[in-house]
Amino acid sequence: DTSGFSKIFPGITPHILTLGAFFWVPFLREYVMSSGACSVSQASMDFLLTHRGKGNMLIVVVGGLAECSYSLPGSTTLFLKKRTGFVRVALHHGVPLIPAYAFGETDLYNQHIFTPGGLVNRFQKWVQRMIHIYPCAFYGRGLTENSWGFLPFARPVTTVVGKPLPLPKIENPSEETVARYHALYIDALRQLFDQHKTKYGCSETQKLLFL
């Protein structure tokens, strides 16, 4: 709770949802579980929203692995256009969607982008298909200043949170209903970004790009 979450959202218990493949790897699994993270599977989300009482907030990085290759300093690209599953789950349980964006998050590491379609890039995509983990060629800083390593750069990250988007409870929402609320969520996220971008290092002309 170093970010002061409990003071800003009293009575709310956050649950970070992450890739299920992380729970297959010894030691990594224990580390992830010790942080309180859960699998991003629908079964996990259904359990947290029905068997843990009220006041639970599910934190989903919707872009997932597909977004990793766009994570570069200065990048404001989100892989979201075809990700509608989280909207369907929210409608099924009748819980609101809360838009949030972390300014500076993509500045924590540098990443080498290999030529699209090249040998290394094809290998990355093959690994992603096989074990659902994208092997990024990233680097940060070391233990001493100006050294190379895997620690994140000491750069500020500011998370802004928008107003909840209320959703009706629909046990089996239609594709049209899911698409409508998905579009409303994207619009709310874009407005949130535009409202705060100049405060946290982005130019007035910078846009939030959805893929």
XYZ file of C-alpha atoms in Angstrom:
211
model
C 0.000 0.000 0.000
C 2.931 2.349 -0.647
C 0.787 4.314 -3.088
C -1.777 5.144 -0.411
C -4.536 3.114 -2.069
C -6.371 2.369 1.184
C -6.606 6.071 2.023
C -7.920 7.049 -1.404
C -10.288 4.066 -1.637
C -11.240 3.171 1.955
C -13.036 -0.132 2.337
C -11.952 -1.374 -1.092
C -9.731 -4.449 -1.475
C -7.749 -4.465 -4.746
C -6.992 -7.722 -6.560
C -4.408 -7.493 -9.328
C -5.146 -10.050 -12.041
C -2.245 -11.409 -14.030
C -1.373 -14.029 -16.623
C -2.286 -17.563 -15.591
C 1.009 -18.884 -17.003
C 2.858 -17.144 -14.161
C 1.303 -19.671 -11.775
C 2.889 -22.559 -13.686
C 6.487 -21.503 -12.959
C 7.995 -22.549 -9.594
C 9.228 -19.666 -7.417
C 7.647 -17.138 -9.770
C 4.299 -18.615 -8.739
C 5.100 -18.139 -5.041
C 6.264 -14.570 -5.644
C 3.102 -13.688 -7.556
C 0.868 -15.301 -4.933
C 2.657 -13.503 -2.092
C 1.730 -10.198 -3.725
C -1.947 -11.150 -3.602
C -2.303 -11.410 -7.374
C -4.814 -13.797 -8.953
C -5.222 -15.366 -12.362
C -7.003 -13.240 -14.954
C -9.207 -16.187 -15.946
C -12.975 -15.786 -15.980
C -13.258 -18.375 -13.195
C -11.066 -16.222 -10.924
C -13.034 -13.081 -11.712
C -16.354 -14.837 -11.111
C -15.094 -16.145 -7.761
C -13.819 -12.760 -6.570
C -17.066 -11.049 -7.548
C -19.394 -13.626 -5.998
C -17.638 -15.382 -3.095
C -15.542 -12.678 -1.448
C -18.299 -10.340 -0.337
C -18.505 -6.694 -1.290
C -15.785 -4.079 -1.710
C -13.526 -5.994 -4.096
C -11.844 -4.197 -6.990
C -10.414 -6.241 -9.854
C -7.443 -4.601 -11.563
C -7.040 -5.912 -15.107
C -4.260 -4.961 -17.523
C -6.472 -5.481 -20.539
C -3.733 -5.206 -23.182
C -1.828 -8.142 -21.732
C 0.949 -9.763 -23.755
C -0.067 -8.086 -26.999
C 0.697 -4.700 -25.475
C 4.231 -5.642 -24.390
C 5.724 -5.024 -27.824
C 4.392 -1.444 -27.754
C 5.809 -0.657 -24.318
C 8.480 1.921 -25.115
C 9.456 5.214 -23.455
C 6.978 7.849 -24.551
C 4.509 5.321 -25.954
C 0.795 5.865 -25.333
C -0.522 2.834 -27.211
C -3.125 0.486 -25.744
C -4.144 -2.871 -27.192
C -7.839 -2.640 -26.425
C -10.057 -2.546 -29.509
C -10.662 -6.294 -29.634
C -10.526 -6.927 -25.878
C -14.161 -7.171 -24.807
C -14.113 -10.063 -22.341
C -13.728 -7.808 -19.295
C -16.815 -5.852 -20.374
C -18.813 -9.064 -20.710
C -17.814 -10.179 -17.196
C -18.671 -6.751 -15.751
C -22.102 -6.847 -17.393
C -22.712 -10.391 -16.163
C -22.121 -9.270 -12.565
C -23.503 -5.756 -12.915
C -20.337 -4.076 -11.643
C -19.024 -0.708 -12.892
C -15.950 -0.265 -15.075
C -13.430 2.283 -13.802
C -11.081 3.835 -16.392
C -7.496 4.301 -15.196
C -4.227 5.257 -16.887
C -0.662 5.213 -15.532
C 1.384 8.092 -16.944
C 5.097 7.250 -17.088
C 4.675 3.490 -16.820
C 6.201 2.836 -20.243
C 9.228 4.970 -19.281
C 10.406 2.550 -16.578
C 12.281 0.320 -19.040
C 13.823 0.575 -22.486
C 13.104 -2.169 -25.004
C 14.808 -3.236 -28.188
C 12.242 -3.838 -30.935
C 13.339 -6.450 -33.451
C 12.456 -6.208 -37.135
C 8.827 -7.282 -37.660
C 8.796 -10.619 -39.456
C 12.489 -11.191 -38.787
C 13.962 -14.311 -37.191
C 13.986 -12.999 -33.608
C 10.536 -11.466 -33.935
C 9.141 -14.761 -35.234
C 10.770 -16.550 -32.291
C 9.151 -14.108 -29.846
C 5.728 -14.759 -31.333
C 6.320 -18.518 -31.303
C 7.181 -18.430 -27.587
C 4.092 -16.306 -26.975
C 1.894 -18.882 -28.710
C 3.500 -21.817 -26.916
C 3.688 -20.639 -23.294
C 1.719 -17.369 -23.322
C 4.734 -15.292 -22.272
C 6.229 -12.627 -24.548
C 10.070 -12.590 -24.275
C 10.888 -8.873 -24.404
C 14.447 -7.615 -24.857
C 14.135 -4.970 -22.144
C 16.618 -3.314 -19.818
C 16.682 -0.720 -17.085
C 19.317 0.401 -14.616
C 21.717 -1.487 -12.396
C 22.572 -1.101 -8.731
C 24.698 1.965 -9.384
C 23.881 5.156 -11.242
C 24.239 5.031 -15.038
C 24.739 1.254 -14.988
C 22.827 -1.318 -17.037
C 20.504 -3.822 -15.381
C 16.961 -4.977 -14.799
C 15.839 -2.538 -12.144
C 13.322 0.070 -13.343
C 14.594 3.560 -14.077
C 13.885 6.065 -11.308
C 11.134 7.870 -13.165
C 7.765 9.034 -11.824
C 4.593 7.049 -12.492
C 1.246 8.709 -11.817
C -1.982 6.727 -12.030
C -5.132 8.731 -12.691
C -8.536 7.195 -12.046
C -11.755 8.330 -13.683
C -15.389 8.147 -12.677
C -16.976 4.678 -12.540
C -18.982 3.740 -15.612
C -22.192 2.087 -14.311
C -23.229 -1.128 -16.034
C -26.554 -2.965 -15.801
C -26.591 -6.581 -14.661
C -27.239 -8.765 -17.701
C -26.586 -12.465 -17.244
C -26.023 -13.145 -20.953
C -25.318 -9.815 -22.676
C -25.595 -9.666 -26.458
C -22.651 -8.764 -28.683
C -24.302 -5.406 -29.411
C -24.615 -4.608 -25.699
C -21.001 -5.577 -25.025
C -19.823 -3.460 -27.973
C -21.819 -0.437 -26.774
C -20.344 -0.441 -23.275
C -16.885 -1.266 -24.607
C -17.074 1.875 -26.772
C -18.212 3.927 -23.765
C -15.244 2.643 -21.752
C -12.757 3.532 -24.500
C -14.272 7.002 -24.781
C -14.029 7.497 -20.994
C -10.385 6.369 -21.051
C -9.574 8.758 -23.891
C -11.201 11.671 -22.053
C -9.286 10.799 -18.873
C -5.995 10.790 -20.783
C -6.703 14.095 -22.530
C -7.720 15.722 -19.249
C -4.416 14.935 -17.509
C -1.801 14.442 -20.250
C -0.136 17.876 -20.081
C 0.262 17.576 -16.295
C 2.328 14.411 -16.547
C 4.790 14.845 -19.381
C 2.721 14.496 -22.549
C 2.276 17.230 -25.124
C -1.058 18.835 -25.922
C -1.094 17.103 -29.314
C -0.277 13.602 -28.037
C -3.086 11.104 -28.531
C -3.982 7.862 -26.821
C -3.782 5.233 -29.567
C -6.021 2.161 -29.451
C -5.133 -0.967 -31.416
